[in-house]
């Protein structure tokens, strides 16, 4: 398939995409199998918001991920699976086999009452069946809602309830490093408060004992025996919902980001092939969990649409030792490797002895995603993993954008450490000031918006279109607002400076401070809490919690560990605070609003720049907090 191969071609494509976006994207859409061609390429209005791509078109994304490849590359590998334990055999699944498994599981879903439009929650470990489950939903037109396996029962039940799911697909447990994760028992706990769920399909993975509820819980392996592997794909409209994926927001409740079929397909395929400069036959490895958007777009859909071999890894980078990533790259001869800065920094900290035993000579392109990559980590990645021979693409995007937005194209765009570089074709960034005025020219800093739709853009937030409008389209009129600060330098290169709202990127995971506070407040002794981020050497950002306790507990260390347990229980281990400070009061304005700006300065140990505290109800609390700060 065609792709851009020179910088001049990129510039030309960019120009075309801005001057005539419809023709530009229609040409990309022509590459796919359609049951009916679309009538109108784009209709849009950012005020509603109402964005439709390829309306009138009919298709099924799994026909494009699977059936379309059968004739030419049916026997080629679609999925390489590397287990948590290196002593267990890896698996290679061809396009033909994946097609057959997806069809079979699609029949299992139908057999258990699933139909087009139903919401199905997937809460699974990183095993091939996770990919199969995702694609099987899409095959029958059911909407998948994947929940990251590291989330706790409360986060899971919130998401199941919000989307009103009728089926949950899970496993008895999952292997992660030296740990077993008891997925099924988390599901059981979550379902105590989710009446909508009628069936739970359970994959046997860890073979731990689980309780199977009669008439509700069934085994994956047994169900697969009962059905055939012939399952014609459901005909979907271009704008039918493909999936919901929850992401954290400034308020406590996560938002169900909705992506639809055709635009998402065209966009993930285009960005995958061009940014990574994918060549037919390449082995591609994205280390993200399918529970996050990166796993959706660049472990499953993008690579399979392109006909690539996509690698899925069950385990963690440090098991059995910190050389595991490099071991897997050599073992499977990975050509393109895509990971997060947190992983790079943590492996860098383990020392080069874990890298030296490996050749890494199959690598051609390296990618980074999820958070700003600092120069030191960029250089380490470049020198020790890429051997100064592999272009690095620092890809900036979001759950809501569906695919990469600002990124180099590997080997084509000149890179600068710390810069996501330039917008991809079709992407029109705008930096605005706090009032929403666009800042023109170079050498400026502002808030990052996009002023024109691209095919992968969020369509709505599930259950509340108004929330989508308010969060993304109403803050700066006429723009989609990302929530990120950004600099455009003298060369027109973009550097993301970080979030400007109340969410924190911890180890590349987006967490809402309000959500963490809600979890902390579940502790019976805590009356109120305020969470802010602070710069962290490995994780990018760490979590600092200021908490008010309603009785004079002397055993502060116990209290702190109870708080950590509470957060783990209600939200998941990824949201555990790194620092906890017990305080008597929080800095509030007279109207009762917590002034987080002040707390952030304290957490960052930037006491000199706390600024004006005179508008506070009780400025003395700031002094008290400063004295007790955990630095
Ligand atoms: C941040 C992940 C700097 C940013 C794909 C964004 C980045 C948020 C980069 C979305 C990058 C993502 N450089 N920051 N290359 N990529 N971000 O929804 O703050 O989990 O808004 O999507 O991650 O996180 P999300």
XYZ file of C-alpha atoms and ligand atoms in Angstrom:
656
model
C 0.000 0.000 0.000
C 1.094 3.495 -0.754
C 2.683 5.667 1.820
C 4.619 8.881 2.110
C 8.355 8.343 1.643
C 9.976 11.782 1.530
C 9.679 15.038 3.434
C 8.551 16.799 0.247
C 5.747 14.273 -0.079
C 4.776 14.928 3.518
C 4.635 18.660 2.834
C 2.572 18.097 -0.289
C 0.208 15.705 1.495
C -0.170 18.173 4.349
C -0.983 20.971 1.932
C -3.539 18.835 0.099
C -5.114 17.700 3.340
C -5.690 21.281 4.442
C -6.789 22.654 1.088
C -9.062 19.783 0.280
C -9.576 17.541 3.279
C -12.480 15.644 1.771
C -10.586 14.584 -1.328
C -7.557 13.744 0.793
C -9.425 11.384 3.128
C -11.675 9.969 0.428
C -8.553 8.778 -1.362
C -7.430 6.975 1.808
C -10.870 5.460 2.308
C -10.779 3.980 -1.189
C -8.175 1.486 0.034
C -10.750 -0.440 2.059
C -13.508 -2.953 1.443
C -16.919 -1.289 1.555
C -20.284 -2.958 1.266
C -21.662 0.343 0.086
C -19.681 3.416 -0.776
C -20.229 6.564 1.275
C -22.328 9.466 -0.016
C -20.715 12.355 1.762
C -17.109 12.414 2.945
C -17.467 14.952 5.756
C -20.168 16.888 7.553
C -19.195 18.796 10.636
C -20.066 21.390 13.193
C -17.879 21.842 16.276
C -20.553 23.731 18.214
C -22.863 20.772 18.631
C -20.445 18.919 18.169
C -21.576 16.852 15.227
C -18.952 15.210 13.052
C -19.711 12.582 10.432
C -17.180 10.964 8.151
C -18.099 8.870 5.131
C -21.809 8.970 5.889
C -23.989 6.559 4.017
C -21.095 4.097 3.774
C -21.577 0.509 4.893
C -18.803 -1.792 6.022
C -17.450 -3.956 8.789
C -14.039 -3.158 10.244
C -13.197 -6.844 10.828
C -13.624 -7.574 7.128
C -10.924 -4.984 6.619
C -8.701 -6.330 9.402
C -9.120 -9.989 8.479
C -11.153 -11.144 5.448
C -9.492 -8.603 3.159
C -6.095 -10.181 3.861
C -7.040 -13.830 3.521
C -6.329 -14.277 -0.131
C -2.940 -12.568 -0.183
C -1.572 -13.230 3.266
C -3.867 -15.742 4.918
C -0.923 -17.857 6.042
C 1.160 -14.946 7.274
C 1.352 -14.167 10.949
C -1.211 -11.709 12.220
C -0.557 -12.024 15.933
C 2.580 -13.030 17.796
C 1.965 -13.673 21.439
C 4.750 -13.646 23.997
C 3.675 -15.056 27.374
C 4.531 -13.612 30.764
C 6.739 -16.577 31.566
C 9.497 -16.961 28.968
C 9.467 -20.741 29.507
C 5.943 -20.987 28.173
C 5.759 -21.305 24.372
C 5.072 -18.162 22.361
C 2.247 -18.378 19.827
C 1.987 -17.305 16.227
C -1.491 -16.921 14.821
C -1.946 -16.479 11.076
C -4.549 -14.233 9.466
C -6.540 -17.333 8.531
C -6.461 -18.663 12.085
C -7.296 -15.315 13.619
C -10.211 -14.949 11.229
C -11.482 -18.374 12.194
C -11.143 -17.729 15.946
C -12.816 -14.337 15.714
C -15.730 -15.823 13.763
C -16.031 -18.646 16.235
C -16.091 -16.339 19.242
C -18.507 -14.019 17.446
C -20.830 -17.028 17.249
C -20.322 -17.647 20.968
C -21.431 -14.089 21.628
C -24.478 -14.463 19.410
C -25.271 -17.815 20.950
C -25.353 -16.073 24.313
C -27.751 -13.409 23.221
C -25.426 -10.638 22.038
C -26.638 -8.471 19.187
C -25.728 -5.370 17.251
C -25.572 -2.290 19.437
C -25.149 -4.176 22.737
C -22.351 -3.026 25.003
C -19.912 -5.730 26.023
C -17.308 -5.194 28.703
C -13.932 -6.877 28.258
C -11.762 -7.225 31.362
C -8.936 -9.536 30.416
C -5.221 -10.194 30.651
C -2.970 -9.635 27.623
C -3.664 -12.910 25.861
C -4.672 -13.534 22.218
C -8.258 -14.097 23.334
C -8.427 -10.423 24.291
C -7.787 -9.437 20.676
C -10.199 -12.123 19.551
C -12.899 -10.829 21.900
C -12.473 -7.232 20.694
C -12.720 -8.228 17.042
C -15.605 -10.624 17.670
C -17.636 -7.764 19.150
C -16.897 -5.653 16.087
C -17.791 -8.603 13.847
C -21.365 -8.714 15.161
C -21.721 -4.968 15.625
C -21.614 -5.075 19.415
C -19.807 -2.172 21.071
C -16.735 -3.183 23.042
C -15.778 -1.426 26.224
C -12.381 -2.704 27.320
C -11.455 -2.003 30.940
C -7.781 -2.197 31.904
C -7.131 -5.308 34.016
C -5.314 -3.203 36.636
C -8.497 -1.360 37.606
C -10.281 -2.464 40.764
C -13.877 -3.648 41.206
C -15.191 -0.141 41.788
C -13.687 1.322 38.618
C -14.931 -1.737 36.753
C -18.486 -1.542 38.064
C -18.652 2.215 37.344
C -17.726 1.527 33.731
C -20.081 -1.431 33.354
C -22.956 0.586 34.776
C -22.258 3.679 32.736
C -22.328 1.718 29.472
C -25.098 -0.592 30.645
C -23.219 -3.686 29.468
C -25.057 -7.004 29.240
C -22.049 -9.290 28.845
C -18.640 -9.312 30.536
C -15.736 -11.214 29.038
C -12.969 -12.030 31.490
C -10.517 -14.725 32.599
C -10.067 -16.687 35.802
C -6.913 -14.663 36.338
C -3.944 -13.095 34.648
C -0.171 -13.438 34.977
C 1.815 -10.254 35.410
C 5.430 -10.723 36.384
C 5.575 -12.779 39.566
C 1.965 -11.943 40.414
C -1.375 -13.541 39.590
C -4.198 -11.068 39.125
C -7.558 -12.462 40.284
C -9.678 -11.027 37.482
C -12.765 -13.183 37.929
C -13.144 -12.418 41.603
C -12.872 -8.690 40.831
C -15.656 -9.154 38.278
C -17.769 -10.997 40.857
C -17.402 -8.149 43.299
C -18.184 -5.555 40.626
C -21.275 -7.399 39.443
C -22.865 -7.327 42.865
C -23.980 -3.840 41.893
C -24.447 -4.270 38.119
C -27.867 -5.679 37.343
C -27.540 -5.267 33.588
C -25.025 -8.094 33.151
C -26.637 -11.375 32.130
C -23.622 -13.419 31.041
C -19.990 -13.654 32.040
C -17.694 -15.516 29.668
C -14.598 -16.723 31.489
C -11.374 -17.770 29.802
C -9.270 -20.313 31.682
C -5.811 -18.840 31.876
C -4.282 -19.221 35.333
C -6.400 -22.250 36.288
C -7.005 -20.809 39.731
C -10.205 -21.770 41.470
C -13.056 -19.419 40.767
C -16.710 -19.422 41.648
C -18.946 -19.874 38.606
C -22.412 -18.446 39.142
C -25.082 -20.718 37.733
C -26.833 -19.493 34.568
C -24.602 -16.447 34.444
C -20.997 -17.646 34.174
C -19.760 -19.829 31.337
C -16.334 -21.014 30.220
C -14.815 -19.576 27.052
C -13.190 -22.859 26.074
C -16.420 -24.867 26.436
C -18.496 -22.361 24.492
C -16.015 -22.355 21.612
C -16.597 -26.095 21.162
C -20.294 -25.561 20.542
C -20.154 -23.232 17.549
C -18.846 -23.064 14.002
C -16.224 -20.716 12.668
C -18.446 -19.279 9.979
C -19.815 -15.892 10.911
C -20.673 -13.344 8.249
C -19.818 -9.837 9.402
C -22.666 -7.545 10.386
C -23.179 -4.608 8.029
C -22.393 -1.397 9.877
C -22.925 2.242 9.007
C -19.799 4.368 8.857
C -20.959 6.253 11.932
C -22.120 3.239 13.972
C -20.271 3.073 17.271
C -17.290 0.736 17.224
C -16.261 1.086 20.834
C -16.392 2.989 24.078
C -13.199 3.550 26.020
C -13.229 5.281 29.379
C -10.786 8.025 30.165
C -10.332 10.142 33.260
C -11.557 13.680 33.440
C -11.471 16.629 35.789
C -14.605 15.469 37.579
C -14.712 12.175 39.457
C -16.632 10.279 36.812
C -14.670 8.831 33.890
C -15.889 9.660 30.406
C -16.857 6.982 27.912
C -15.157 8.192 24.753
C -17.098 6.984 21.710
C -15.386 6.085 18.445
C -17.246 5.089 15.323
C -16.419 2.680 12.550
C -15.211 4.116 9.260
C -13.345 7.229 10.337
C -11.484 5.392 13.074
C -10.546 2.667 10.621
C -9.214 5.041 7.980
C -7.346 7.090 10.543
C -5.622 4.315 12.502
C -4.552 2.616 9.292
C -3.196 5.791 7.707
C -1.271 6.898 10.772
C 0.077 3.412 11.468
C 1.524 2.948 7.991
C 2.919 6.437 7.611
C 4.253 7.283 11.036
C 6.017 3.964 11.518
C 6.848 3.671 7.815
C 5.526 0.164 7.908
C 6.871 -2.223 5.269
C 5.051 -5.352 4.337
C 6.395 -8.221 6.462
C 7.556 -6.048 9.372
C 7.070 -7.292 12.915
C 5.518 -4.526 14.984
C 5.436 -4.394 18.764
C 3.344 -1.963 20.754
C 3.864 -2.573 24.472
C 0.670 -0.842 25.598
C -2.106 -2.798 27.260
C -5.257 -3.157 25.173
C -7.038 -1.509 28.107
C -5.745 1.842 26.828
C -6.300 3.598 23.517
C -2.762 2.871 22.341
C -3.530 -0.834 22.567
C -6.792 -0.400 20.649
C -5.360 1.675 17.835
C -1.819 0.373 17.489
C -1.806 -3.127 18.877
C -5.046 -4.272 17.299
C -6.704 -2.138 14.648
C -3.904 -0.176 12.931
C -1.503 -3.103 12.441
C -4.195 -5.595 11.434
C -5.709 -3.157 8.960
C -2.251 -2.841 7.426
C -1.785 -6.629 7.350
C 1.160 -6.500 9.760
C 2.364 -9.030 12.319
C 1.469 -7.455 15.654
C 3.152 -8.614 18.838
C 1.247 -8.856 22.089
C 3.152 -9.290 25.351
C 1.439 -10.621 28.425
C 4.008 -9.636 31.022
C 5.925 -6.655 32.368
C 9.279 -5.155 31.308
C 11.098 -6.286 34.439
C 10.151 -9.960 34.550
C 12.053 -12.223 34.864
C 14.569 -9.375 34.642
C 14.936 -5.881 33.229
C 16.205 -7.256 29.929
C 12.867 -8.767 28.957
C 11.883 -6.177 26.324
C 15.225 -6.530 24.593
C 15.055 -10.301 24.825
C 11.632 -10.316 23.161
C 12.844 -7.964 20.416
C 15.685 -10.357 19.522
C 13.528 -13.449 19.907
C 10.804 -12.272 17.523
C 12.990 -10.033 15.360
C 10.907 -6.966 16.028
C 11.344 -4.226 13.412
C 9.222 -1.466 14.911
C 9.008 -0.960 18.662
C 6.520 1.392 20.324
C 6.589 2.055 24.067
C 6.135 4.710 26.753
C 8.721 7.066 28.286
C 8.042 5.641 31.756
C 9.145 2.206 30.592
C 12.245 3.686 28.984
C 13.167 5.641 32.123
C 12.655 2.708 34.440
C 14.784 0.413 32.259
C 17.412 3.104 31.891
C 17.622 3.240 35.681
C 18.361 -0.501 35.820
C 21.607 -0.053 33.927
C 23.071 -1.161 30.623
C 23.955 -4.664 31.777
C 20.398 -5.656 30.933
C 20.716 -4.314 27.400
C 24.205 -5.524 26.480
C 23.420 -9.227 25.970
C 21.034 -8.404 23.126
C 21.722 -7.575 19.519
C 18.642 -5.475 18.793
C 19.696 -5.484 15.165
C 16.237 -6.194 13.786
C 15.021 -2.788 14.969
C 14.387 -0.135 12.354
C 12.001 2.335 13.988
C 11.361 3.322 17.616
C 8.272 5.018 18.947
C 7.250 6.796 22.129
C 3.756 7.602 23.359
C 1.646 8.702 26.259
C 3.631 11.451 27.950
C 6.384 13.892 27.151
C 9.703 12.140 26.671
C 12.527 13.983 28.396
C 15.759 14.554 26.531
C 17.775 12.183 28.698
C 15.431 9.269 28.107
C 15.243 10.126 24.395
C 19.028 10.028 24.123
C 19.290 6.782 26.054
C 16.648 5.170 23.829
C 18.377 6.469 20.717
C 21.883 5.408 21.705
C 21.366 2.121 23.489
C 18.276 0.648 21.878
C 18.276 2.243 18.441
C 22.098 2.268 18.254
C 21.725 5.723 16.698
C 20.356 3.954 13.676
C 16.613 4.030 14.252
C 14.526 7.151 13.919
C 12.418 7.878 17.011
C 8.821 8.967 16.542
C 7.477 10.821 19.566
C 3.766 10.488 18.905
C 1.379 12.915 20.564
C -2.298 11.990 20.714
C -5.167 11.132 23.059
C -7.927 8.619 23.701
C -10.249 11.187 22.186
C -8.255 11.650 18.992
C -8.362 7.940 18.110
C -4.929 8.067 16.519
C -1.659 9.986 16.408
C -1.927 13.725 15.803
C 1.473 15.356 16.079
C 4.395 13.136 15.254
C 7.386 12.700 13.049
C 7.160 10.195 10.250
C 10.038 7.791 10.839
C 13.152 8.752 8.939
C 11.292 11.480 7.048
C 10.716 14.265 9.550
C 13.859 15.607 11.201
C 13.488 14.982 14.933
C 14.431 17.001 18.011
C 14.452 15.324 21.422
C 11.441 16.413 23.453
C 9.433 17.538 20.441
C 6.534 15.646 18.935
C 7.584 17.647 15.835
C 4.908 18.375 13.214
C 1.193 17.758 12.681
C 0.319 14.747 10.553
C -1.549 15.321 7.298
C -5.147 16.251 8.032
C -4.329 17.747 11.428
C -4.703 21.481 11.962
C -3.388 22.515 15.373
C -4.002 25.930 16.882
C -2.389 27.347 20.006
C -4.737 29.669 21.861
C -4.375 31.968 24.846
C -6.505 31.598 27.972
C -9.330 33.539 26.338
C -9.319 31.347 23.254
C -7.614 33.733 20.843
C -5.434 31.924 18.401
C -1.750 32.748 18.696
C -0.156 33.009 15.307
C 3.443 32.632 14.238
C 6.280 30.703 15.808
C 8.057 30.876 19.125
C 4.861 30.910 21.128
C 3.280 28.941 23.911
C -0.408 28.326 24.478
C -3.135 25.759 24.847
C -3.298 23.113 22.210
C -6.475 22.915 20.148
C -7.438 21.502 16.770
C -9.551 23.557 14.462
C -10.638 21.055 11.854
C -11.967 17.503 12.218
C -9.943 14.414 11.338
C -11.516 10.986 10.799
C -10.555 9.579 14.214
C -12.038 12.389 16.323
C -14.253 11.571 19.351
C -17.946 11.629 18.390
C -19.535 11.844 21.821
C -19.164 10.745 25.413
C -21.399 7.799 26.077
C -24.659 8.698 27.769
C -24.047 12.434 27.750
C -23.404 14.360 24.595
C -23.470 17.564 26.609
C -20.466 16.410 28.591
C -18.535 15.941 25.364
C -19.503 19.416 24.214
C -18.608 21.048 27.510
C -15.310 19.259 27.970
C -13.834 19.497 24.515
C -15.753 21.912 22.304
C -17.121 24.649 24.518
C -14.042 25.866 26.357
C -12.670 27.611 23.286
C -15.441 28.212 20.770
C -14.861 26.672 17.398
C -12.025 24.446 18.571
C -11.500 20.955 19.907
C -9.463 21.542 23.097
C -6.962 18.892 24.202
C -6.313 19.960 27.804
C -2.587 20.213 27.029
C -0.207 23.124 27.012
C 2.107 23.354 24.043
C 5.001 25.342 22.611
C 5.648 25.981 18.946
C 9.318 26.797 18.465
C 11.097 28.888 15.881
C 10.979 26.023 13.360
C 7.270 25.443 13.834
C 7.954 22.294 15.852
C 5.522 21.350 18.622
C 6.545 20.486 22.141
C 3.861 19.356 24.569
C 4.362 21.029 27.937
C 1.809 18.991 29.898
C -1.762 19.042 31.133
C -3.388 22.311 32.091
C -6.392 20.683 33.789
C -6.939 18.491 36.833
C -5.697 15.252 35.408
C -2.240 13.788 35.930
C -0.209 11.509 33.694
C 1.259 8.949 36.053
C 3.502 6.424 34.300
C 1.700 7.389 31.119
C -1.730 6.609 32.602
C -4.193 9.441 32.695
C -5.721 9.755 36.149
C -8.241 12.298 37.354
C -7.358 13.930 40.651
C -11.046 13.964 41.640
C -11.281 10.226 40.996
C -8.298 9.577 43.266
C -9.747 11.879 45.919
C -13.040 9.970 45.825
C -11.136 6.737 46.392
C -9.158 8.230 49.308
C -12.352 9.569 50.856
C -13.698 6.021 51.068
C -11.404 5.631 54.085
C -13.645 6.046 57.145
C -11.282 8.453 58.928
C -10.760 10.798 55.999
C -13.079 13.758 55.686
C -11.565 15.507 52.749
C -8.592 15.247 50.443
C -6.900 17.095 47.610
C -4.626 15.421 45.097
C -2.058 17.097 42.868
C 0.834 15.895 40.753
C 4.546 16.460 41.322
C 7.420 15.756 38.919
C 8.739 12.220 39.347
C 12.008 10.936 37.867
C 10.634 7.661 36.542
C 6.860 8.022 36.367
C 6.851 11.498 34.850
C 4.364 12.588 37.486
C 3.757 11.260 40.964
C 0.648 11.589 43.122
C 0.703 13.844 46.182
C -2.340 13.616 48.454
C -3.223 16.154 51.149
C -5.754 14.604 53.491
C -7.803 15.760 56.444
C -8.444 13.129 59.075
C -11.482 13.518 61.326
C -9.922 12.111 64.458
C -6.488 12.596 65.937
C -4.861 9.400 64.767
C -1.411 9.078 66.232
C -0.386 6.095 64.100
C 0.284 8.180 61.019
C 2.242 5.456 59.233
C -0.613 2.991 59.619
C -3.081 5.566 58.453
C -1.001 6.233 55.360
C -0.771 2.590 54.437
C -4.507 2.197 54.979
C -5.072 5.082 52.584
C -2.895 3.371 50.002
C -4.864 0.150 50.448
C -8.122 2.034 50.105
C -7.044 3.582 46.813
C -5.874 0.195 45.545
C -9.198 -1.301 46.477
C -11.450 1.374 45.024
C -9.446 2.421 42.006
C -6.452 0.165 41.413
C -2.722 0.049 42.173
C -1.882 2.543 39.405
C -3.542 5.320 41.427
C -1.656 4.787 44.716
C -0.396 8.090 46.133
C 3.389 8.428 46.301
C 3.210 10.985 49.072
C 0.563 11.569 51.678
C 0.425 14.527 54.020
C -2.076 14.709 56.855
C -3.239 18.316 57.152
C -5.640 20.224 59.377
C -7.130 22.265 56.567
C -6.912 22.853 52.825
C -6.330 26.221 51.160
C -9.811 27.273 50.136
C -11.214 30.453 48.712
C -14.126 32.139 50.441
C -16.441 30.339 48.021
C -15.037 26.991 49.157
C -12.911 26.173 46.128
C -9.603 24.428 46.825
C -6.727 26.430 45.393
C -4.782 23.620 43.806
C -2.250 26.020 42.363
C -0.925 26.485 45.891
C -0.878 22.770 46.629
C 0.949 22.104 43.364
C 3.664 24.588 44.282
C 4.089 22.914 47.658
C 4.212 19.434 46.100
C 6.771 20.648 43.584
C 8.819 22.154 46.414
C 8.568 25.541 44.762
C 7.687 27.383 47.937
C 9.070 30.688 46.700
C 6.397 30.877 44.004
C 3.271 30.120 45.974
C 1.995 33.579 45.142
C -0.861 35.486 46.610
C -2.744 33.765 49.412
C -4.791 36.749 50.528
C -7.956 35.553 48.825
C -7.981 32.441 50.992
C -10.500 31.969 53.718
C -7.686 31.108 56.112
C -4.186 31.855 54.778
C -2.582 30.274 57.840
C -3.317 26.762 56.557
C -0.709 27.333 53.864
C 1.978 27.905 56.485
C 0.990 24.756 58.290
C 1.030 22.705 55.086
C 4.422 24.117 54.107
C 5.941 23.064 57.395
C 4.648 19.501 57.158
C 5.302 19.028 53.434
C 6.632 15.622 52.384
C 9.503 16.545 50.105
C -0.249 13.012 26.974
C -2.540 8.345 25.091
C 3.560 14.489 25.376
C -1.007 14.314 26.761
C -2.248 8.125 23.601
C -2.359 13.839 26.258
C 1.718 13.138 25.452
C -2.563 12.600 27.077
C 2.195 12.402 24.346
C -3.533 11.618 26.463
C 3.455 12.782 23.783
C 0.284 11.603 24.963
N 4.081 13.829 24.337
N 2.399 14.170 25.958
N 3.989 12.133 22.773
N 1.268 11.454 24.078
N 0.548 12.606 25.814
O -5.792 9.614 26.488
O -1.126 14.967 27.994
O -4.112 8.102 27.645
O -3.391 14.764 26.447
O -3.818 8.821 25.265
O -1.258 12.036 27.191
O -3.541 10.423 27.176
P -4.385 9.190 26.699
